CSV table of C-alpha atoms in Angstrom, one decimal:
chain,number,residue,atom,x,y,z
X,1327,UNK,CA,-8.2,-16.6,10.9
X,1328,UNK,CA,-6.7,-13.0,11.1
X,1329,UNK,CA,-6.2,-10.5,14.0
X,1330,UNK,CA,-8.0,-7.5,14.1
X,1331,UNK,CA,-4.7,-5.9,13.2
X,1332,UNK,CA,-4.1,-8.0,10.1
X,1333,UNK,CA,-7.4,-7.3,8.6
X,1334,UNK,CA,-6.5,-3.3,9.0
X,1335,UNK,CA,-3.4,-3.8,7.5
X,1336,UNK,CA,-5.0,-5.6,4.3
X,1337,UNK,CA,-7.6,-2.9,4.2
X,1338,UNK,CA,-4.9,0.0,4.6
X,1339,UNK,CA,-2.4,-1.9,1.3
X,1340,UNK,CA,-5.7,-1.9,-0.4
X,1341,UNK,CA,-6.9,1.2,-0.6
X,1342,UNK,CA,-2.9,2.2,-1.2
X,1343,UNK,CA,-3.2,-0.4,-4.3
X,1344,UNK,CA,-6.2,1.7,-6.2
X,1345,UNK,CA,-4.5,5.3,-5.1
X,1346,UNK,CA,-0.8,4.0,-6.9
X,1347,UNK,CA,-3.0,2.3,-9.6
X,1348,UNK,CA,-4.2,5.8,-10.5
X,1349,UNK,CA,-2.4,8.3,-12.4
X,1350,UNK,CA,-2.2,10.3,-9.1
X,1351,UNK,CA,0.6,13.3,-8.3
X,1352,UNK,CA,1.0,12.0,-5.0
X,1353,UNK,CA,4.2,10.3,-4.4
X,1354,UNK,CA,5.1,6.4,-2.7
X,1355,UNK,CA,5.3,8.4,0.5
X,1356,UNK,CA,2.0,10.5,0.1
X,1357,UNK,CA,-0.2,7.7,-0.6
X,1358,UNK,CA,1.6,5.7,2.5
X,1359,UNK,CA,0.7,8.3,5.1
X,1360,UNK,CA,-2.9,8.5,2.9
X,1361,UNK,CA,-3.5,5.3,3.6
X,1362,UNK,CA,-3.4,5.3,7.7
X,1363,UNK,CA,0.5,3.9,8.0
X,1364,UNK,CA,2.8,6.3,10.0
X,1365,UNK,CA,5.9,4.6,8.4
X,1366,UNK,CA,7.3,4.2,5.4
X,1367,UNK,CA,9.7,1.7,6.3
X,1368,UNK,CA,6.5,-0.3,7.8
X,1369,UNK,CA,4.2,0.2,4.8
X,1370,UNK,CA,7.0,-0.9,2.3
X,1371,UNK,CA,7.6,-4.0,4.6
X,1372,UNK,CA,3.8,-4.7,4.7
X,1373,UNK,CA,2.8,-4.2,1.4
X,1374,UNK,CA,5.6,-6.3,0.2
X,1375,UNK,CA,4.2,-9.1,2.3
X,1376,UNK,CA,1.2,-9.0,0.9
X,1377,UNK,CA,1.7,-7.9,-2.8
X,1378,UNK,CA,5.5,-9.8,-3.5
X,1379,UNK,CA,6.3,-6.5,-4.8
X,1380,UNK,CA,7.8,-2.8,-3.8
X,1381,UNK,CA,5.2,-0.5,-3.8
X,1382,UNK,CA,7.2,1.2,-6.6
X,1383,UNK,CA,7.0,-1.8,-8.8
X,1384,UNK,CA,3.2,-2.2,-8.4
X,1385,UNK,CA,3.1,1.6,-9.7
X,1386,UNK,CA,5.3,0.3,-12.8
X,1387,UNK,CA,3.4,-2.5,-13.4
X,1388,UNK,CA,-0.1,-1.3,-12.9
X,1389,UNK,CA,0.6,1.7,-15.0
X,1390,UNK,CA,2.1,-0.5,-17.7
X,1391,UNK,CA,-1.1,-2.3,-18.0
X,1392,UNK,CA,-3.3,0.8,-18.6
């Protein structure tokens, strides 16, 4: 059971997740405002929420792993 809002959120950290994954140029902020969220306070708090990590320790990690 998720709101409408929820769901767009989890869609919007998603699609974030495979643009940091990616050996992209863009920076945290870039791929924040790439993926729908007009904040980067809100998509940090968000996407730790969901992930348990910063969004710049999912780019550490998930480049680590490639």
């Amino acid at each position: 059971n998720k709101t409408f809002f929820q769901f767009v959120i989890e869609l919007r950290i998603e699609h974030a997740c495979q643009l940091l994954a990616q050996q992209s140029p863009m920076s945290v902020n870039e791929i924040a405002y790439q993926s729908g969220f007009k904040s980067i306070t809100h998509f940090n708090r968000k996407f730790k929420l969901l992930k348990g990590v910063t969004p710049s320790s999912y780019v550490k990690g998930a480049r680590s792993r490639q």
